[in-house]
mmCIF file of C-alpha atoms and ligand atoms in Angstrom:
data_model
loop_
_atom_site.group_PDB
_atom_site.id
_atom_site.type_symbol
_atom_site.label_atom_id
_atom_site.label_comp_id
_atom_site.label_asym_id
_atom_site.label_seq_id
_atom_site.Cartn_x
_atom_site.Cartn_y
_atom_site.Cartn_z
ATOM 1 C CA UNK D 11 37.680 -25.035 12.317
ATOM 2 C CA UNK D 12 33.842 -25.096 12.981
ATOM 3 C CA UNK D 13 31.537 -24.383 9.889
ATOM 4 C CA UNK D 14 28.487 -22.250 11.266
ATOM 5 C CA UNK D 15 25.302 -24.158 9.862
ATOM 6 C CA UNK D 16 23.256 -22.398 7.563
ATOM 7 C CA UNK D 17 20.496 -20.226 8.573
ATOM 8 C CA UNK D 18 17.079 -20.859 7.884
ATOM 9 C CA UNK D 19 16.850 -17.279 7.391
ATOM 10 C CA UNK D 20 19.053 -14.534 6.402
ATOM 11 C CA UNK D 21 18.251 -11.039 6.817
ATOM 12 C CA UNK D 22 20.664 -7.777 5.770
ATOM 13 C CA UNK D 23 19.998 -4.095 6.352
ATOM 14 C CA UNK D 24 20.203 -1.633 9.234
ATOM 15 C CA UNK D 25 19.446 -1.608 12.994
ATOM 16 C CA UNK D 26 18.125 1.259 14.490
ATOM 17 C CA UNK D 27 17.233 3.430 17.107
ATOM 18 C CA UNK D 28 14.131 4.586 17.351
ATOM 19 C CA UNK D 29 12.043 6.810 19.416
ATOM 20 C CA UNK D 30 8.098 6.725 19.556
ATOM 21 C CA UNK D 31 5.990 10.093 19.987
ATOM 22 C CA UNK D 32 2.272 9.470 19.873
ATOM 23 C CA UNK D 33 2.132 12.809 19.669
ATOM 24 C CA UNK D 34 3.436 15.840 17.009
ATOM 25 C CA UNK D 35 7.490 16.398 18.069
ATOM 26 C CA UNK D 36 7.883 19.607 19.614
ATOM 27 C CA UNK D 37 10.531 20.310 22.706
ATOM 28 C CA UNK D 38 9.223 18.598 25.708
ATOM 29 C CA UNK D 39 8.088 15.597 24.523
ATOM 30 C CA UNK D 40 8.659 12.221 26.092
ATOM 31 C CA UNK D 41 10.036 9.140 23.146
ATOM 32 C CA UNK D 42 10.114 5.839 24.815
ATOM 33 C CA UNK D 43 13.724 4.231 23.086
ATOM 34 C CA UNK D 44 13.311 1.280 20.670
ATOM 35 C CA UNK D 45 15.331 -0.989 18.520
ATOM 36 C CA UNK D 46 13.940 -1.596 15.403
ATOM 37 C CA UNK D 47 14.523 -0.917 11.624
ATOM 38 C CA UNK D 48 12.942 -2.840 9.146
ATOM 39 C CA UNK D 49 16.019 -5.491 9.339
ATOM 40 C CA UNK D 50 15.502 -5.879 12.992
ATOM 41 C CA UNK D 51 11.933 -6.052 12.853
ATOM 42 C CA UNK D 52 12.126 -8.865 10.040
ATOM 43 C CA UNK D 53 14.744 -10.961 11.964
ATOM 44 C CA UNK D 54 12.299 -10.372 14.898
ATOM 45 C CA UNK D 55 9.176 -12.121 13.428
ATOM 46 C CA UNK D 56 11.565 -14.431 11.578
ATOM 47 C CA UNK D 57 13.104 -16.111 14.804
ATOM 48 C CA UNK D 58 9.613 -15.901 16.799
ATOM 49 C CA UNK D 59 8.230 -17.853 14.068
ATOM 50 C CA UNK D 60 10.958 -20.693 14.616
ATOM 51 C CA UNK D 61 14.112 -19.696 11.989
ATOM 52 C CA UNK D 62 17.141 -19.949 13.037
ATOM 53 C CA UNK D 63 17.561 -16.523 12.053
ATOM 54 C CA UNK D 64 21.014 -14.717 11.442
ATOM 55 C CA UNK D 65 21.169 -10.625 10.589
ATOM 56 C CA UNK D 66 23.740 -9.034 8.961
ATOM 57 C CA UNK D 67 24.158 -5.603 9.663
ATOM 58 C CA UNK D 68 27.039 -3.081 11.454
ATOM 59 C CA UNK D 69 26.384 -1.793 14.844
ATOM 60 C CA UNK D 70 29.068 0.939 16.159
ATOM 61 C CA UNK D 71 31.365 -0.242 18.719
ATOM 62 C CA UNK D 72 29.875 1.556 21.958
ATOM 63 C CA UNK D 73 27.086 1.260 25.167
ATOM 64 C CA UNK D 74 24.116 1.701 22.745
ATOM 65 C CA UNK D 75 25.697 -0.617 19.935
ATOM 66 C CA UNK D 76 26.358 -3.182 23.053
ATOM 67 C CA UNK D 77 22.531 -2.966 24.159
ATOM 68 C CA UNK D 78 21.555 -3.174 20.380
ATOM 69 C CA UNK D 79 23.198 -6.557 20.523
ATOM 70 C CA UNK D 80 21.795 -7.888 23.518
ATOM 71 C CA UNK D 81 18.096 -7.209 22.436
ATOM 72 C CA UNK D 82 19.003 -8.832 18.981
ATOM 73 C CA UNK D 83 20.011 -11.691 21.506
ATOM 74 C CA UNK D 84 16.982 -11.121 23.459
ATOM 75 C CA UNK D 85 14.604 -11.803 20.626
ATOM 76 C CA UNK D 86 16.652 -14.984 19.692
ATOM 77 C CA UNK D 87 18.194 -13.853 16.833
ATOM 78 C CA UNK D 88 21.766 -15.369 15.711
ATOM 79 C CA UNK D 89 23.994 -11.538 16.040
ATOM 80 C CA UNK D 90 27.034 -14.078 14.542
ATOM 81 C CA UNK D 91 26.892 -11.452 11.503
ATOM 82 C CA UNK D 92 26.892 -8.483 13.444
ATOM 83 C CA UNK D 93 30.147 -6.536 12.548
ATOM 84 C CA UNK D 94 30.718 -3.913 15.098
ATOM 85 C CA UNK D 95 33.155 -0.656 14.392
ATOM 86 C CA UNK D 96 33.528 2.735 14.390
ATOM 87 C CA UNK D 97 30.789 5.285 13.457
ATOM 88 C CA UNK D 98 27.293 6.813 14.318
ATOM 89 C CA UNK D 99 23.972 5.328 15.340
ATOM 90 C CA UNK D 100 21.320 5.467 12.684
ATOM 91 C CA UNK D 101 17.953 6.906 14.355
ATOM 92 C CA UNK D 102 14.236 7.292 13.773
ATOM 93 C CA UNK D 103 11.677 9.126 15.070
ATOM 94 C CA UNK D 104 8.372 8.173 14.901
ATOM 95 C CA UNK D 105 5.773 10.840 15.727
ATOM 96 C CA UNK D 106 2.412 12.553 14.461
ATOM 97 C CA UNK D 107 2.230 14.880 11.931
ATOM 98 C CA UNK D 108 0.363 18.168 12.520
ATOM 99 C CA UNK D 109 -2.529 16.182 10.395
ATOM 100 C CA UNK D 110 -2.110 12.915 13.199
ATOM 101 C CA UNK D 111 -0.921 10.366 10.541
ATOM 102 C CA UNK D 112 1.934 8.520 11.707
ATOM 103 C CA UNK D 113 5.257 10.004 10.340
ATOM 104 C CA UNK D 114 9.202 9.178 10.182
ATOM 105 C CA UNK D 115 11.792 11.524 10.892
ATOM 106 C CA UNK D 116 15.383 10.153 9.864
ATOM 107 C CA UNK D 117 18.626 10.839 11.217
ATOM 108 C CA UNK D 118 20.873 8.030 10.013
ATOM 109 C CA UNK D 119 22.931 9.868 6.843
ATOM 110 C CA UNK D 120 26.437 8.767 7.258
ATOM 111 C CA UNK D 121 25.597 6.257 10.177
ATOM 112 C CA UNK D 122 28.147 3.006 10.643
ATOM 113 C CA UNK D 123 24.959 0.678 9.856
ATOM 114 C CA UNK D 124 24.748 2.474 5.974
ATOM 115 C CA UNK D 125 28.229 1.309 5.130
ATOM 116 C CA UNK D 126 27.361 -1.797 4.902
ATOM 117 C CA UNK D 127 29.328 -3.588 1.532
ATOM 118 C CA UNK D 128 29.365 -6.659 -0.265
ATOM 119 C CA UNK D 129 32.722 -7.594 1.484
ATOM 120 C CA UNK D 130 30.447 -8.345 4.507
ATOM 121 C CA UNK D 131 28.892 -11.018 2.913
ATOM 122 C CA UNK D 132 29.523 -14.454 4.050
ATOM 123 C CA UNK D 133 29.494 -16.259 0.619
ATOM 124 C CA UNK D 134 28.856 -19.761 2.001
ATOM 125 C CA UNK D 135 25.939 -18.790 4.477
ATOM 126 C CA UNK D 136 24.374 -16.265 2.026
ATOM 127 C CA UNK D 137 23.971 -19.510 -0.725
ATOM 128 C CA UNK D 138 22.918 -22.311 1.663
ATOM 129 C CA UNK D 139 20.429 -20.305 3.518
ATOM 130 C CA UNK D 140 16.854 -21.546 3.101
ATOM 131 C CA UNK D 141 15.522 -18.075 2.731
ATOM 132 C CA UNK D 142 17.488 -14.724 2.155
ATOM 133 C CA UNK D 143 15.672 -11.354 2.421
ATOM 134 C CA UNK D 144 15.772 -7.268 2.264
ATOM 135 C CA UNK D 145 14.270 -4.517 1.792
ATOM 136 C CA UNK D 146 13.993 -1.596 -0.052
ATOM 137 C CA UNK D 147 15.118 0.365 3.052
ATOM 138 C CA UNK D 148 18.814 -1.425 2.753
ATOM 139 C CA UNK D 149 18.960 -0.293 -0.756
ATOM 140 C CA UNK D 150 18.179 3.195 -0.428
ATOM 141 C CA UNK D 151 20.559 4.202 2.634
ATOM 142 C CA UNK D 152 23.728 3.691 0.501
ATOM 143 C CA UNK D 153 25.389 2.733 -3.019
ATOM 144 C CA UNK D 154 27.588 -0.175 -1.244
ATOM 145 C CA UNK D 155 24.172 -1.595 0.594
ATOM 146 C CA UNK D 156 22.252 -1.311 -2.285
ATOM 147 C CA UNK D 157 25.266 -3.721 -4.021
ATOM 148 C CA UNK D 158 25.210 -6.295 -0.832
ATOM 149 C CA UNK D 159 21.772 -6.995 -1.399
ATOM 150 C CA UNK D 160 22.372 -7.306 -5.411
ATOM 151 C CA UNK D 161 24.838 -9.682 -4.928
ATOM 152 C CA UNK D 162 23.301 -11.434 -1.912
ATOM 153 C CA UNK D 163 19.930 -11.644 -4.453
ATOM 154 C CA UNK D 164 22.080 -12.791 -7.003
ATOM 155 C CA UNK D 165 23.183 -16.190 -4.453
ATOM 156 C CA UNK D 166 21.048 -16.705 -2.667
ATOM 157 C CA UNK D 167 18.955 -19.835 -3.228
ATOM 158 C CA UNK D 168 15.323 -18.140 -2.714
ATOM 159 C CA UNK D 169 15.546 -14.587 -2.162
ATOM 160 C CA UNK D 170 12.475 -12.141 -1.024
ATOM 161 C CA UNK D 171 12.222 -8.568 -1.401
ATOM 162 C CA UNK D 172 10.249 -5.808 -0.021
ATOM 163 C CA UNK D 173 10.758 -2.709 -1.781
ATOM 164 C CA UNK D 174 9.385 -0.798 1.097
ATOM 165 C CA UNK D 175 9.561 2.447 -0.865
ATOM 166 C CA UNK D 176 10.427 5.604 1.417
ATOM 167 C CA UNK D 177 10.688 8.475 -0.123
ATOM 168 C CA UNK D 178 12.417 10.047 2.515
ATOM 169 C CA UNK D 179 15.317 7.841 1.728
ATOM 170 C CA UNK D 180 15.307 7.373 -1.852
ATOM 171 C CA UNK D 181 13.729 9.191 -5.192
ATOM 172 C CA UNK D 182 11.393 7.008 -6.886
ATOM 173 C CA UNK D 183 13.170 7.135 -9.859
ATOM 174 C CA UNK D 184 16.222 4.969 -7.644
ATOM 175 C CA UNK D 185 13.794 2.856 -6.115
ATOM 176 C CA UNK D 186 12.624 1.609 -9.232
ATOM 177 C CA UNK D 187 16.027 0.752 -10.890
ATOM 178 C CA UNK D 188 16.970 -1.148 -8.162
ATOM 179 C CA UNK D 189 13.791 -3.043 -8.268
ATOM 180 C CA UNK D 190 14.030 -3.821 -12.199
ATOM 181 C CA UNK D 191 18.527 -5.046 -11.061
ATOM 182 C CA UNK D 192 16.995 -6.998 -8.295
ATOM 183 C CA UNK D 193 13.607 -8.667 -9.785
ATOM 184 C CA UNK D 194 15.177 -11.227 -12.006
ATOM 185 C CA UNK D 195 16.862 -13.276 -8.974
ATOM 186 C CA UNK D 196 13.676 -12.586 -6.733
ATOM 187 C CA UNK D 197 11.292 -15.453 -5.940
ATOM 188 C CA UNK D 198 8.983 -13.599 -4.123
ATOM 189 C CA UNK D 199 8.484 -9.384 -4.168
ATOM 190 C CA UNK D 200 6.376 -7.933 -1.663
ATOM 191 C CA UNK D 201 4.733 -4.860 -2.863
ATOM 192 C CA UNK D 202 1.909 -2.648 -1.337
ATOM 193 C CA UNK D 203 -0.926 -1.869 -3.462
ATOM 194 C CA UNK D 204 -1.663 0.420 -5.336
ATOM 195 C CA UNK D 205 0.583 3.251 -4.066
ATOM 196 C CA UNK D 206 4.036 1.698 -3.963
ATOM 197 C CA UNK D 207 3.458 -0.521 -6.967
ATOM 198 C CA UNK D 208 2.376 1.459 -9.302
ATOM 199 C CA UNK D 209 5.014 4.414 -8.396
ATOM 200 C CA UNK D 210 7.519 1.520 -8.661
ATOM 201 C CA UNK D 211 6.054 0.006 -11.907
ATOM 202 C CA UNK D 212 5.651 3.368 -13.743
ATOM 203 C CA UNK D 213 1.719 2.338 -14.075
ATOM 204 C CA UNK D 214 -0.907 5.225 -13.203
ATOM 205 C CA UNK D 215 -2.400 4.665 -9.907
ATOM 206 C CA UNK D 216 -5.932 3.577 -10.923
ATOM 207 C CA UNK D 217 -3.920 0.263 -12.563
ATOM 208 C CA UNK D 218 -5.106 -3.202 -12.189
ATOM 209 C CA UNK D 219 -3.544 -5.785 -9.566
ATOM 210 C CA UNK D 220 -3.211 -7.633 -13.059
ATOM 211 C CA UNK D 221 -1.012 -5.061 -14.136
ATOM 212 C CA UNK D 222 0.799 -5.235 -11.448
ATOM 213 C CA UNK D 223 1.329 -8.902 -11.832
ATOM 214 C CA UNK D 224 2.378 -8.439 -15.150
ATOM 215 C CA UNK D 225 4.803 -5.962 -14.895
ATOM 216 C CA UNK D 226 6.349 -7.705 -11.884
ATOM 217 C CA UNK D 227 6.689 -10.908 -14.125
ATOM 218 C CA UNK D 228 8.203 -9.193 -17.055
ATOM 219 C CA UNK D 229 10.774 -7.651 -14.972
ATOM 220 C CA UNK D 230 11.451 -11.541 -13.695
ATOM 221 C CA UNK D 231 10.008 -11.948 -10.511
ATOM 222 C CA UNK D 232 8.535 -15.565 -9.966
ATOM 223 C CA UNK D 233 5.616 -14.757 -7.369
ATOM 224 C CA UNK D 234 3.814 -11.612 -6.089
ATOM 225 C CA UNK D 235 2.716 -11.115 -2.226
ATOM 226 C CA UNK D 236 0.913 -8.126 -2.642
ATOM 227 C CA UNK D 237 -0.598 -5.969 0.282
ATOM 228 C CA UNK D 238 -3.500 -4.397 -0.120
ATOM 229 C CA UNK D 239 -4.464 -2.749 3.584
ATOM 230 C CA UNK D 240 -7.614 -3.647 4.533
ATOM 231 C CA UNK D 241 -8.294 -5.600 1.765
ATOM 232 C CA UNK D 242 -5.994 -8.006 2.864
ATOM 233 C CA UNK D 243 -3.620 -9.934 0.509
ATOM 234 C CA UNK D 244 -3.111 -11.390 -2.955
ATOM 235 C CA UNK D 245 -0.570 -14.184 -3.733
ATOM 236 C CA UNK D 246 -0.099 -14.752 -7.549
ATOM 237 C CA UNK D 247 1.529 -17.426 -9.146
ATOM 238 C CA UNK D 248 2.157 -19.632 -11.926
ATOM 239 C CA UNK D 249 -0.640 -21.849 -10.317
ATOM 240 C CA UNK D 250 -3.420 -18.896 -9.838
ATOM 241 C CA UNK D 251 -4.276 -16.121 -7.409
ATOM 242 C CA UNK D 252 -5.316 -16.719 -3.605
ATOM 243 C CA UNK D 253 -7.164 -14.020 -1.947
ATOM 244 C CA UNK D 254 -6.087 -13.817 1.975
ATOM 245 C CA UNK D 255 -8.127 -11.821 4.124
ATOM 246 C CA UNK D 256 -6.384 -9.611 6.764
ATOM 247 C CA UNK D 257 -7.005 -10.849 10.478
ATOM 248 C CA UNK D 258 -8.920 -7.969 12.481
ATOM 249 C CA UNK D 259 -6.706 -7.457 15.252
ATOM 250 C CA UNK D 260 -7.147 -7.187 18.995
ATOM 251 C CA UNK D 261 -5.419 -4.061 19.711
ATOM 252 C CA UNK D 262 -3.744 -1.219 17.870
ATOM 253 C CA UNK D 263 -1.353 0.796 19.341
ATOM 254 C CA UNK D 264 1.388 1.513 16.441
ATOM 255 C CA UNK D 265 1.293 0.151 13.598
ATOM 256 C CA UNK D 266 5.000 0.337 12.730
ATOM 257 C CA UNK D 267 6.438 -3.164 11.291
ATOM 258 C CA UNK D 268 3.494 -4.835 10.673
ATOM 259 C CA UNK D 269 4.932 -5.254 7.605
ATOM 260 C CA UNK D 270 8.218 -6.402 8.430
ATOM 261 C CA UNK D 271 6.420 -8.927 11.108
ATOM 262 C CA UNK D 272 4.468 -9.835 7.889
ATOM 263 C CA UNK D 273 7.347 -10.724 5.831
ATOM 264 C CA UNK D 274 9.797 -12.731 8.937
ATOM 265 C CA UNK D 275 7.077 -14.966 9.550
ATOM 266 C CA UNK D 276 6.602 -15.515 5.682
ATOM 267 C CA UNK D 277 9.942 -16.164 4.942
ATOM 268 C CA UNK D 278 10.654 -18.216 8.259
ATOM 269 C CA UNK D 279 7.271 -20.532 7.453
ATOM 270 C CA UNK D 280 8.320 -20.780 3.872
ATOM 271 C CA UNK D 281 12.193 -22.005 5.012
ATOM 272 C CA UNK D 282 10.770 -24.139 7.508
ATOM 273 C CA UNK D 283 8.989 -26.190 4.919
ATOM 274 C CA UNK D 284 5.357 -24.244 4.601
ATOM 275 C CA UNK D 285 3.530 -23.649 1.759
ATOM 276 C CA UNK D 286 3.039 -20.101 0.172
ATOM 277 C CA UNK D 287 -0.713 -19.506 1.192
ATOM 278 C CA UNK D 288 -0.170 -21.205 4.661
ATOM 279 C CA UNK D 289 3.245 -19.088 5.053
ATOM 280 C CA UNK D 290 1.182 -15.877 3.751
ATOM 281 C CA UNK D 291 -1.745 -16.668 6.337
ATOM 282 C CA UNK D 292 0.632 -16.597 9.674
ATOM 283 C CA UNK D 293 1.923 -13.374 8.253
ATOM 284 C CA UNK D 294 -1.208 -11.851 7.956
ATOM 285 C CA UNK D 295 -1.812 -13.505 12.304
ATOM 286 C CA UNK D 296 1.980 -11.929 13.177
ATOM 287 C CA UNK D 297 1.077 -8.658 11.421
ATOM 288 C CA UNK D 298 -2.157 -8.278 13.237
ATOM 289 C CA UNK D 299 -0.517 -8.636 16.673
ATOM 290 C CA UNK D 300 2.398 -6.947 16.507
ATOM 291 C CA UNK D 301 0.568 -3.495 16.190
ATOM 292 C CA UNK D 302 -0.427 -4.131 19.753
ATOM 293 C CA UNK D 303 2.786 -3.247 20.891
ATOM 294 C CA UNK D 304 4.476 0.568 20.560
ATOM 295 C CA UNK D 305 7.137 0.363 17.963
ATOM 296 C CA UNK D 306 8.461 -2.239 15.546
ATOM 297 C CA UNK D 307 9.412 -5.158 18.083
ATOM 298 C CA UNK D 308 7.228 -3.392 20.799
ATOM 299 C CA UNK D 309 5.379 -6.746 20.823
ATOM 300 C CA UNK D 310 6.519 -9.852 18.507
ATOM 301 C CA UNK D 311 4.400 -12.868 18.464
ATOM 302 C CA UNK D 312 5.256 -16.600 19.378
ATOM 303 C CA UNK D 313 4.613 -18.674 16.938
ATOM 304 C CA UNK D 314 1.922 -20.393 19.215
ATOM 305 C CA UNK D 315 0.258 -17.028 19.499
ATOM 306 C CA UNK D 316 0.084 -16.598 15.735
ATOM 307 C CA UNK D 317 -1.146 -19.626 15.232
ATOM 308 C CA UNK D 318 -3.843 -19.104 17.835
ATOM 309 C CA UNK D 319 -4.689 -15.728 16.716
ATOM 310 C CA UNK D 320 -5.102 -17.566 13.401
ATOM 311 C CA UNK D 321 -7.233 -19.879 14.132
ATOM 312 C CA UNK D 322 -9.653 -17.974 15.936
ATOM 313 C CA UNK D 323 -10.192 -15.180 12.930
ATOM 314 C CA UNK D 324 -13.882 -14.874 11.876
ATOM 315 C CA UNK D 325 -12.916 -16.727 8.608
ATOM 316 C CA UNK D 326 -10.271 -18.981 9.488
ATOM 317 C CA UNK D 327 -9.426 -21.599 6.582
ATOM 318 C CA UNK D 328 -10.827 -25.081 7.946
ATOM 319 C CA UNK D 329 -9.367 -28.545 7.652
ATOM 320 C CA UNK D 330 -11.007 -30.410 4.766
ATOM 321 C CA UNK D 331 -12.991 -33.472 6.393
ATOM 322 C CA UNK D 332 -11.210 -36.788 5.673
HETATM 323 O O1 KDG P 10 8.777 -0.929 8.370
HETATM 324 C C1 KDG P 10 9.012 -0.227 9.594
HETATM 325 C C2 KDG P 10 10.305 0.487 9.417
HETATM 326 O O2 KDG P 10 10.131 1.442 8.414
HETATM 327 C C3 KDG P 10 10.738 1.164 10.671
HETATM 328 O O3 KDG P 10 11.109 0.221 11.643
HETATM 329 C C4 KDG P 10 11.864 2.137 10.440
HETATM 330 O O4 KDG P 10 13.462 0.781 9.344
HETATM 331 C C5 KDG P 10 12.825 1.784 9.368
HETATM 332 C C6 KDG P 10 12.960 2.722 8.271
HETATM 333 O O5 KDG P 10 14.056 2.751 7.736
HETATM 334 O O6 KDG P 10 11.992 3.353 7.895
#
């Protein structure tokens, strides 16, 4: 029997369906259909920035669960890991609020892509892949996904987390246990500063990215790729901080999965053999292109584009002379 190679990335969580408003939802309006989720979205950047990327996720066993698959195909991710089976689409709907700031509306409770358990785990695949990752997202739509990514942390040989706090999912109080289970086996955690960290650190708002740092580290977590908006982001590690300014992009149009574009091409640079800063850089490019497109794979960046969009930001880092 064939052994599937390893991927260099692994990515668990939920697919979904979404549907884009630019304006407030009221009956009448027009939603152009997505695919997305932050899993998608990840697996997305992930393959576009050269991993051979596999996602593990269910998908229900009808028309829309078929054209899920294909677009998974489409963006040249491995769908080896998809299961498929009975059950309900998860959905999204992302819209204005009254105010204009962009806004989620869930329907997923109970959907097929929630059950996911640590019996889906491929043992093998999840321990020889260069780079294993989930978010916070997985772990808040069930109990038995919040365990596969425990146990998948737990394996895996480098494993990144985004806690991705949303506290239309989860209570903070949730989001922050599973943080301090998870931390110890996580090389890298992603936070956003200061909101989500501090709610997920306990710290008062006004606290220090130090702080931050340290509180990270004491729960176990080797580095910290924190985002900051626009004041771009902070890598700390053993061996110091790097500052790394965000890349002013071209166009925005939604800026749903910037993020998750953020964190595929990280983990797919960093797999593929990159350094930290240099991975962190082409996720700041991705991130700043993919909000040129309307939802969360509404535009995902080659790798060529990245590095081009890279390269021509105002302060690009330059090769030393030799
Ligand atoms: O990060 C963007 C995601 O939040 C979006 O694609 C929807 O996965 C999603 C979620 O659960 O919020």
């Amino acid at each position: 029997m064939s052994r599937t190679p390893a991927p260099d990335v692994l990515v668990m969580g939920e697919i979904l369906l979404e549907m884009t408003s630019p304006e407030r939802l009221q009956a009448g309006s027009t939603l152009t259909l997505g695919i997305s989720g932050d899993a998608l979205n990840v697996s997305a950047a992930a393959a576009a920035a050269g991993a051979k990327t596999m996602l593990l996720a269910r998908v229900p066993s009808d028309d829309l669960g078929d054209e899920i698959v294909k677009r998974c195909e489409e963006l040249g991710i491995d769908t080896s890991l998809i299961a498929r089976g009975e059950g309900q689409h998860g959905i999204y709907l992302s819209h204005s609020d009254p105010e204009g700031e962009r806004e989620f509306t869930y329907a997923r409770a109970g959907s097929f892509g929630s059950t996911l358990e640590p019996g889906d785990l491929p043992a093998r695949l999840v321990e020889s892949a260069g780079v294993v990752t989930a978010s916070g997202i997985a772990t808040a739509i069930s109990d038995s996904a919040a365990a596969t990514v425990q146990e998948a942390a737990k394996r895996a040989k480098r494993f990144v987390y985004d806690p991705n706090f949303r506290p239309r999912l989860t209570s903070v109080e949730r989001a922050r246990r599973v943080l301090q289970q998870i931390a110890p086996h996580c090389e890298i955690v992603k936070p956003s500063y200061p909101g989500e960290a501090t709610k997920l650190l306990d710290l008062p708002r006004e606290a220090s990215e130090t702080n931050i740092f340290e509180a990270l580290r004491r729960l176990g977590v080797r580095d910290v790729v924190m985002t900051r908006g626009s004041k771009g982001v902070v890598i700390d590690t053993d061996a110091g901080r790097i500052d790394i300014p965000v890349i002013p992009p071209r166009k925005v149009v939604d800026q749903t999965g910037a993020g998750d574009s953020f964190t595929g091409t990280m983990c797919a640079r960093l797999a593929l053999g990159d350094d930290l800063e240099t991975a962190v850089r082409l996720g700041t490019a991705a991130a700043s292109l993919c909000i040129s497109g309307v939802g969360g794979t509404g535009f995902v960046p080659s790798l060529a584009e990245t590095r081009a969009h890279l390269e021509s930001a105002p302060d690009a880092p330059t090769e030393e002379p030799s």
